[in-house]
Amino acid sequence: MIVEGRVVVVTGAGRGIGRAHALAFAREGAQVVVNDYGVGLDGSGASTGPAQQVVEEIEALGGKAVANTDDVADWAGAERLVDTALERFGRLDVLVNNAGFLRDRMLVNLAEDEWDAVIRVHLKGHFAPLRHAAAYWRGEAKAGRLPQARVINTSSGAGLLGSVGQGNYSAAKAGIAGLTIVAAAELARYGVTVNAIAPAARTRMTEPTFDMAVPESGFDAMAPENVSPLVVWLGSTESAGVTGRVFEVDGGRVSLAQGWRHGAAVDKGDRWEPAELGPVVERLLAEAPEPEPVYGAE
Ligand SMILES: NC(=O)c1ccc[n+]([C@@H]2O[C@H](COP(=O)([O-])OP(=O)(O)OC[C@H]3O[C@@H](n4cnc5c(N)ncnc54)[C@H](O)[C@@H]3O)[C@@H](O)[C@H]2O)c1
């Protein structure tokens, strides 16, 4: 019961990894706002069904939950989501940003609306709830009630290393990693930690791409439930002091991603001529580690 009594918002919690998070938080004693807009795999349509169903699953376990069916990337909707936690449970301790969808296509064919929709749902869909939650936590801190608040964002291997056919998604997920370190730096003073995960699991999002049969017996390494224990721990007060980090998590494996760092440098102490730079870049490349391959690259 490491999150007993804590109030948790999980976005996109009607299905897949978000649903596993919501149930895992409830099993550890949290009160959960189950957000889901109930859209199709490509973001089309909307339904209140998935969020309501997970609320019923939590209640059947004896837990406390409330549904919210707002679009996380809608400014007023994201504010209503945060308000749902405050009105129903009187506080907010943890925000898990997880909702999103895909519109995969090679860049040369990627349409404007496919770019806009995927950037909007992931990147604005992280920022909008974060922004409204942060304003609440700042108010709490200023009133002398320093929060022990947690934000867990959802990036992806596609955002950390790149993924062929997912330029829109990779850009959004890389943006989420960048947003995470800025939010961690800005919100520390209000008692808020901000970390991100890059998960891998069998959901409707990945079933078409990966061959991930359910094993007949033994450990099912691709079950979405494997991702949630780390998210619950990050949501607990025990994770104080861990902030601005990105964890890769799948199966029984947890690893800490290494972010961008300054590398080898050459400083002329004056402005370079373009023609001088060939050997300089050659030297820098020779000194640097090879980049990791982009997922799906030849
Ligand atoms: N499955 C994986 O292996 C994997 C890998 C890397 C990252 N991710 C990320 O994990 C998260 C969860 O993915 P999943 O695999 O569980 O997918 P999923 O499709 O099973 O679940 C996503 C849920 O988000 C909801 N949603 C979509 N747009 C929304 C919006 N605007 N507002 C509120 N809810 C919305 C959907 O209705 C759906 O129920 C996503 O951010 C995804 O990019 C997943």
CSV table of C-alpha atoms and ligand atoms in Angstrom, one decimal:
chain,number,residue,atom,x,y,z
A,1,MET,CA,0.0,0.0,0.0
A,2,ILE,CA,2.7,2.4,-1.0
A,3,VAL,CA,0.3,5.1,-2.3
A,4,GLU,CA,-2.4,4.7,0.4
A,5,GLY,CA,-4.8,7.7,0.3
A,6,ARG,CA,-3.0,9.4,-2.5
A,7,VAL,CA,-5.1,11.0,-5.3
A,8,VAL,CA,-3.9,10.0,-8.8
A,9,VAL,CA,-5.0,11.1,-12.2
A,10,VAL,CA,-4.1,8.7,-15.0
A,11,THR,CA,-4.8,9.9,-18.6
A,12,GLY,CA,-5.8,7.4,-21.3
A,13,ALA,CA,-6.6,4.9,-18.5
A,14,GLY,CA,-9.5,3.2,-20.2
A,15,ARG,CA,-7.2,0.8,-22.1
A,16,GLY,CA,-3.8,-0.7,-22.4
A,17,ILE,CA,-0.9,0.6,-20.2
A,18,GLY,CA,-3.0,3.4,-18.6
A,19,ARG,CA,-5.7,0.9,-17.5
A,20,ALA,CA,-2.9,-1.2,-15.9
A,21,HIS,CA,-1.6,1.9,-14.1
A,22,ALA,CA,-5.0,2.9,-12.8
A,23,LEU,CA,-5.7,-0.6,-11.4
A,24,ALA,CA,-2.2,-0.9,-9.9
A,25,PHE,CA,-2.6,2.5,-8.1
A,26,ALA,CA,-6.0,1.4,-6.8
A,27,ARG,CA,-4.5,-1.9,-5.6
A,28,GLU,CA,-1.9,0.1,-3.6
A,29,GLY,CA,-4.6,2.2,-1.9
A,30,ALA,CA,-4.8,5.2,-4.2
A,31,GLN,CA,-8.0,7.0,-5.2
A,32,VAL,CA,-8.0,7.3,-9.0
A,33,VAL,CA,-9.4,9.6,-11.6
A,34,VAL,CA,-9.7,7.4,-14.7
A,35,ASN,CA,-9.4,9.7,-17.7
A,36,ASP,CA,-10.1,8.4,-21.2
A,37,TYR,CA,-11.6,10.1,-24.3
A,38,GLY,CA,-12.4,6.7,-25.7
A,39,VAL,CA,-11.0,7.2,-29.1
A,40,GLY,CA,-10.0,4.7,-31.8
A,41,LEU,CA,-6.4,3.7,-32.4
A,42,ASP,CA,-6.0,6.7,-34.8
A,43,GLY,CA,-7.7,9.2,-32.5
A,44,SER,CA,-11.1,9.1,-34.3
A,45,GLY,CA,-14.5,8.9,-32.5
A,46,ALA,CA,-15.1,9.3,-28.8
A,47,SER,CA,-16.8,7.2,-26.1
A,48,THR,CA,-17.4,7.3,-22.4
A,49,GLY,CA,-17.3,3.5,-22.2
A,50,PRO,CA,-13.6,2.7,-21.5
A,51,ALA,CA,-13.1,5.1,-18.6
A,52,GLN,CA,-16.4,4.0,-17.0
A,53,GLN,CA,-15.5,0.3,-17.4
A,54,VAL,CA,-12.1,0.8,-15.5
A,55,VAL,CA,-13.9,2.7,-12.8
A,56,GLU,CA,-16.2,-0.3,-12.4
A,57,GLU,CA,-13.2,-2.7,-12.3
A,58,ILE,CA,-11.6,-0.6,-9.5
A,59,GLU,CA,-14.8,-0.4,-7.5
A,60,ALA,CA,-15.2,-4.2,-7.9
A,61,LEU,CA,-11.8,-4.5,-6.2
A,62,GLY,CA,-13.1,-2.3,-3.3
A,63,GLY,CA,-11.2,0.8,-4.5
A,64,LYS,CA,-12.3,4.4,-5.1
A,65,ALA,CA,-12.3,5.8,-8.6
A,66,VAL,CA,-14.1,8.4,-10.8
A,67,ALA,CA,-14.3,8.7,-14.5
A,68,ASN,CA,-13.4,11.7,-16.6
A,69,THR,CA,-13.9,11.6,-20.3
A,70,ASP,CA,-12.3,14.8,-21.4
A,71,ASP,CA,-9.8,15.2,-24.3
A,72,VAL,CA,-6.5,15.8,-22.5
A,73,ALA,CA,-5.2,18.1,-25.3
A,74,ASP,CA,-8.2,20.4,-24.9
A,75,TRP,CA,-7.2,23.3,-22.5
A,76,ALA,CA,-10.6,23.5,-20.7
A,77,GLY,CA,-10.9,19.7,-20.7
A,78,ALA,CA,-7.5,19.3,-19.0
A,79,GLU,CA,-8.6,21.9,-16.4
A,80,ARG,CA,-11.8,19.9,-15.8
A,81,LEU,CA,-9.7,16.8,-15.4
A,82,VAL,CA,-7.6,18.3,-12.6
A,83,ASP,CA,-10.8,19.8,-11.1
A,84,THR,CA,-12.4,16.4,-11.0
A,85,ALA,CA,-9.7,15.2,-8.7
A,86,LEU,CA,-10.1,18.2,-6.4
A,87,GLU,CA,-13.9,18.1,-6.4
A,88,ARG,CA,-14.2,14.4,-5.9
A,89,PHE,CA,-11.3,13.6,-3.6
A,90,GLY,CA,-10.2,17.0,-2.3
A,91,ARG,CA,-6.6,17.0,-3.5
A,92,LEU,CA,-4.3,15.8,-6.2
A,93,ASP,CA,-0.9,14.1,-5.5
A,94,VAL,CA,0.0,12.3,-8.8
A,95,LEU,CA,-0.5,13.0,-12.5
A,96,VAL,CA,0.3,10.2,-14.9
A,97,ASN,CA,0.3,11.5,-18.5
A,98,ASN,CA,-0.2,8.5,-20.7
A,99,ALA,CA,-3.0,9.2,-23.3
A,100,GLY,CA,-2.2,9.2,-27.0
A,101,PHE,CA,-2.6,7.6,-30.4
A,102,LEU,CA,-0.7,7.0,-33.6
A,103,ARG,CA,-0.9,8.0,-37.2
A,104,ASP,CA,2.2,6.3,-38.6
A,105,ARG,CA,3.5,7.1,-42.1
A,106,MET,CA,6.8,7.7,-43.8
A,107,LEU,CA,7.7,11.4,-43.7
A,108,VAL,CA,7.5,11.8,-47.5
A,109,ASN,CA,3.8,10.9,-47.3
A,110,LEU,CA,2.9,12.3,-43.9
A,111,ALA,CA,-0.1,14.6,-44.1
A,112,GLU,CA,-0.5,17.9,-42.3
A,113,ASP,CA,-3.4,16.6,-40.2
A,114,GLU,CA,-1.5,13.4,-39.3
A,115,TRP,CA,1.4,15.6,-38.0
A,116,ASP,CA,-0.9,18.0,-36.1
A,117,ALA,CA,-3.1,15.4,-34.5
A,118,VAL,CA,-0.2,13.3,-33.1
A,119,ILE,CA,1.8,16.3,-31.9
A,120,ARG,CA,-1.3,17.7,-30.3
A,121,VAL,CA,-2.5,14.6,-28.4
A,122,HIS,CA,0.9,13.6,-27.0
A,123,LEU,CA,2.7,16.9,-26.5
A,124,LYS,CA,-0.1,19.3,-25.8
A,125,GLY,CA,-1.9,16.4,-24.1
A,126,HIS,CA,1.0,16.2,-21.6
A,127,PHE,CA,1.5,20.0,-21.2
A,128,ALA,CA,-2.2,20.9,-20.6
A,129,PRO,CA,-2.9,18.6,-17.6
A,130,LEU,CA,0.7,19.3,-16.3
A,131,ARG,CA,0.1,23.1,-16.5
A,132,HIS,CA,-3.3,23.0,-14.6
A,133,ALA,CA,-1.9,20.5,-12.0
A,134,ALA,CA,1.2,22.7,-11.5
A,135,ALA,CA,-0.9,25.8,-10.9
A,136,TYR,CA,-2.8,23.9,-8.2
A,137,TRP,CA,0.5,22.6,-6.6
A,138,ARG,CA,2.1,26.1,-6.7
A,139,GLY,CA,-1.1,27.4,-4.8
A,140,GLU,CA,-0.7,24.7,-2.2
A,141,ALA,CA,3.0,25.5,-1.7
A,142,LYS,CA,2.3,29.2,-1.4
A,143,ALA,CA,-0.4,28.4,1.2
A,144,GLY,CA,2.2,26.7,3.3
A,145,ARG,CA,1.1,23.1,2.4
A,146,LEU,CA,4.2,21.9,0.5
A,147,PRO,CA,3.0,19.1,-1.8
A,148,GLN,CA,4.8,15.7,-2.2
A,149,ALA,CA,3.5,15.6,-5.7
A,150,ARG,CA,4.6,13.5,-8.6
A,151,VAL,CA,4.2,13.7,-12.4
A,152,ILE,CA,5.0,10.7,-14.5
A,153,ASN,CA,5.1,11.4,-18.3
A,154,THR,CA,5.1,8.8,-21.1
A,155,SER,CA,7.8,9.0,-23.7
A,156,SER,CA,8.8,6.1,-25.9
A,157,GLY,CA,11.9,4.4,-27.4
A,158,ALA,CA,10.7,6.2,-30.6
A,159,GLY,CA,11.3,9.5,-28.9
A,160,LEU,CA,14.6,8.6,-27.4
A,161,LEU,CA,16.2,6.8,-30.4
A,162,GLY,CA,13.8,7.6,-33.3
A,163,SER,CA,11.6,5.2,-35.2
A,164,VAL,CA,11.2,4.9,-39.0
A,165,GLY,CA,7.6,5.6,-40.1
A,166,GLN,CA,6.9,7.5,-36.9
A,167,GLY,CA,8.3,11.0,-37.5
A,168,ASN,CA,5.3,12.7,-35.9
A,169,TYR,CA,5.2,10.4,-32.9
A,170,SER,CA,9.0,10.4,-32.4
A,171,ALA,CA,9.1,14.2,-32.4
A,172,ALA,CA,6.2,14.4,-29.9
A,173,LYS,CA,7.8,11.8,-27.6
A,174,ALA,CA,11.2,13.5,-27.8
A,175,GLY,CA,9.4,16.7,-26.9
A,176,ILE,CA,7.9,15.0,-23.9
A,177,ALA,CA,11.4,14.0,-22.7
A,178,GLY,CA,12.5,17.6,-23.1
A,179,LEU,CA,9.4,18.9,-21.3
A,180,THR,CA,10.1,16.5,-18.4
A,181,ILE,CA,13.5,17.9,-17.6
A,182,VAL,CA,12.3,21.5,-17.8
A,183,ALA,CA,9.2,20.7,-15.6
A,184,ALA,CA,11.5,18.9,-13.1
A,185,ALA,CA,13.7,22.0,-12.9
A,186,GLU,CA,10.9,24.5,-12.6
A,187,LEU,CA,8.6,22.6,-10.2
A,188,ALA,CA,11.1,21.3,-7.6
A,189,ARG,CA,10.5,24.4,-5.5
A,190,TYR,CA,6.8,23.5,-5.2
A,191,GLY,CA,7.5,19.9,-4.0
A,192,VAL,CA,6.8,18.3,-7.4
A,193,THR,CA,9.0,15.7,-9.0
A,194,VAL,CA,8.7,15.0,-12.8
A,195,ASN,CA,9.9,11.9,-14.5
A,196,ALA,CA,9.1,10.0,-17.6
A,197,ILE,CA,8.9,6.4,-18.7
A,198,ALA,CA,9.5,4.8,-22.1
A,199,PRO,CA,7.4,1.6,-21.9
A,200,ALA,CA,6.9,-1.4,-24.2
A,201,ALA,CA,3.9,-3.7,-23.9
A,202,ARG,CA,1.3,-5.5,-25.9
A,203,THR,CA,-1.6,-3.2,-26.5
A,204,ARG,CA,-3.8,-2.4,-29.4
A,205,MET,CA,-1.2,0.2,-30.3
A,206,THR,CA,1.6,-2.3,-30.7
A,207,GLU,CA,-0.2,-5.5,-31.7
A,208,PRO,CA,-0.2,-4.6,-35.4
A,209,THR,CA,3.6,-3.9,-35.4
A,210,PHE,CA,5.1,-6.5,-33.1
A,211,ASP,CA,4.7,-10.3,-32.9
A,212,MET,CA,3.8,-10.6,-29.3
A,213,ALA,CA,1.9,-13.8,-28.7
A,214,VAL,CA,0.8,-14.5,-25.1
A,215,PRO,CA,2.9,-17.3,-23.7
A,216,GLU,CA,0.9,-20.4,-22.7
A,217,SER,CA,2.7,-20.4,-19.3
A,218,GLY,CA,5.3,-18.5,-17.4
A,219,PHE,CA,6.1,-14.8,-17.3
A,220,ASP,CA,4.3,-12.7,-19.9
A,221,ALA,CA,7.0,-10.1,-20.5
A,222,MET,CA,4.8,-8.0,-22.8
A,223,ALA,CA,1.8,-7.6,-20.4
A,224,PRO,CA,1.0,-3.9,-19.9
A,225,GLU,CA,0.8,-4.7,-16.1
A,226,ASN,CA,4.6,-5.1,-16.1
A,227,VAL,CA,5.1,-1.3,-16.7
A,228,SER,CA,2.9,-0.1,-13.8
A,229,PRO,CA,4.9,-1.1,-10.7
A,230,LEU,CA,7.6,1.5,-11.5
A,231,VAL,CA,5.0,4.1,-12.2
A,232,VAL,CA,3.3,3.4,-8.9
A,233,TRP,CA,6.7,3.7,-7.1
A,234,LEU,CA,7.5,6.9,-8.9
A,235,GLY,CA,4.0,8.1,-7.7
A,236,SER,CA,4.7,7.3,-4.1
A,237,THR,CA,6.4,9.6,-1.5
A,238,GLU,CA,9.3,7.1,-1.5
A,239,SER,CA,10.6,8.5,-4.9
A,240,ALA,CA,11.4,12.0,-3.4
A,241,GLY,CA,14.7,13.1,-4.8
A,242,VAL,CA,14.3,11.3,-8.2
A,243,THR,CA,13.4,13.9,-10.7
A,244,GLY,CA,14.1,14.8,-14.4
A,245,ARG,CA,14.8,11.2,-15.3
A,246,VAL,CA,13.6,8.9,-18.1
A,247,PHE,CA,13.2,5.2,-17.3
A,248,GLU,CA,12.8,2.5,-20.0
A,249,VAL,CA,10.6,-0.2,-18.6
A,250,ASP,CA,9.2,-3.5,-20.1
A,251,GLY,CA,8.8,-7.0,-18.8
A,252,GLY,CA,11.0,-7.4,-15.7
A,253,ARG,CA,13.6,-4.9,-17.0
A,254,VAL,CA,14.0,-1.3,-15.7
A,255,SER,CA,16.8,0.9,-17.1
A,256,LEU,CA,17.7,4.5,-16.8
A,257,ALA,CA,18.0,6.3,-20.2
A,258,GLN,CA,21.0,8.5,-20.7
A,259,GLY,CA,19.9,11.9,-22.0
A,260,TRP,CA,21.7,14.3,-24.3
A,261,ARG,CA,25.1,15.4,-22.9
A,262,HIS,CA,27.7,17.9,-24.1
A,263,GLY,CA,30.4,15.9,-26.0
A,264,ALA,CA,33.9,16.4,-27.2
A,265,ALA,CA,34.6,20.0,-28.3
A,266,VAL,CA,37.1,22.0,-30.3
A,267,ASP,CA,37.3,25.7,-29.7
A,268,LYS,CA,39.2,27.9,-32.1
A,269,GLY,CA,38.6,31.0,-29.9
A,270,ASP,CA,37.5,32.8,-33.1
A,271,ARG,CA,35.0,32.4,-35.9
A,272,TRP,CA,35.5,29.4,-38.2
A,273,GLU,CA,35.8,29.5,-41.9
A,274,PRO,CA,33.4,27.0,-43.4
A,275,ALA,CA,36.2,25.2,-45.3
A,276,GLU,CA,38.1,24.7,-42.0
A,277,LEU,CA,35.4,22.6,-40.4
A,278,GLY,CA,35.6,19.3,-42.3
A,279,PRO,CA,38.6,18.0,-40.3
A,280,VAL,CA,37.1,19.4,-37.1
A,281,VAL,CA,33.9,17.5,-37.5
A,282,GLU,CA,35.8,14.4,-38.5
A,283,ARG,CA,37.8,14.6,-35.3
A,284,LEU,CA,34.7,15.1,-33.2
A,285,LEU,CA,33.0,12.1,-34.8
A,286,ALA,CA,36.1,10.0,-34.2
A,287,GLU,CA,36.0,10.8,-30.5
A,288,ALA,CA,32.3,10.3,-30.0
A,289,PRO,CA,30.5,7.0,-29.4
A,290,GLU,CA,28.5,5.7,-32.3
A,291,PRO,CA,24.8,6.8,-32.1
A,292,GLU,CA,22.4,4.0,-31.3
A,293,PRO,CA,20.4,2.8,-34.4
A,294,VAL,CA,17.0,4.3,-35.2
A,295,TYR,CA,14.3,1.7,-34.7
A,296,GLY,CA,13.3,0.2,-38.0
A,297,ALA,CA,16.3,1.6,-39.9
A,298,GLU,CA,18.1,-0.6,-42.5
B,1,LIG,N1,2.4,0.0,-26.0
B,1,LIG,C1,3.7,0.2,-26.1
B,1,LIG,O1,4.5,-0.7,-26.3
B,1,LIG,C2,4.1,1.7,-26.0
B,1,LIG,C3,5.5,1.9,-26.2
B,1,LIG,C4,5.9,3.2,-26.1
B,1,LIG,C5,5.1,4.2,-25.6
B,1,LIG,N2,3.7,3.9,-25.4
B,1,LIG,C6,2.9,5.0,-25.0
B,1,LIG,O2,2.1,4.5,-23.9
B,1,LIG,C7,0.9,5.3,-23.8
B,1,LIG,C8,-0.3,4.3,-23.7
B,1,LIG,O3,-0.3,3.5,-24.9
B,1,LIG,P1,-1.1,2.1,-25.1
B,1,LIG,O4,-0.2,1.2,-25.8
B,1,LIG,O5,-1.6,1.7,-23.8
B,1,LIG,O6,-2.2,2.5,-26.1
B,1,LIG,P2,-3.9,2.3,-26.1
B,1,LIG,O7,-4.3,2.7,-27.4
B,1,LIG,O8,-4.1,0.9,-25.6
B,1,LIG,O9,-4.4,3.3,-24.9
B,1,LIG,C9,-4.3,4.7,-25.1
B,1,LIG,C10,-5.6,5.2,-24.5
B,1,LIG,O10,-5.5,6.7,-24.6
B,1,LIG,C11,-6.8,7.2,-24.9
B,1,LIG,N3,-6.7,8.5,-25.5
B,1,LIG,C12,-6.3,8.8,-26.8
B,1,LIG,N4,-6.4,10.1,-27.0
B,1,LIG,C13,-6.9,10.7,-25.9
B,1,LIG,C14,-7.2,12.0,-25.5
B,1,LIG,N5,-7.1,13.0,-26.4
B,1,LIG,N6,-7.7,12.2,-24.3
B,1,LIG,C15,-7.8,11.2,-23.4
B,1,LIG,N7,-7.6,9.9,-23.7
B,1,LIG,C16,-7.1,9.7,-24.9
B,1,LIG,C17,-7.4,6.1,-25.8
B,1,LIG,O11,-8.8,6.2,-25.9
B,1,LIG,C18,-6.9,4.8,-25.2
B,1,LIG,O12,-7.8,4.2,-24.4
B,1,LIG,C19,0.9,6.1,-25.1
B,1,LIG,O13,1.3,7.4,-24.7
B,1,LIG,C20,1.9,5.5,-26.0
B,1,LIG,O14,2.4,6.3,-26.9
B,1,LIG,C21,3.3,2.7,-25.6
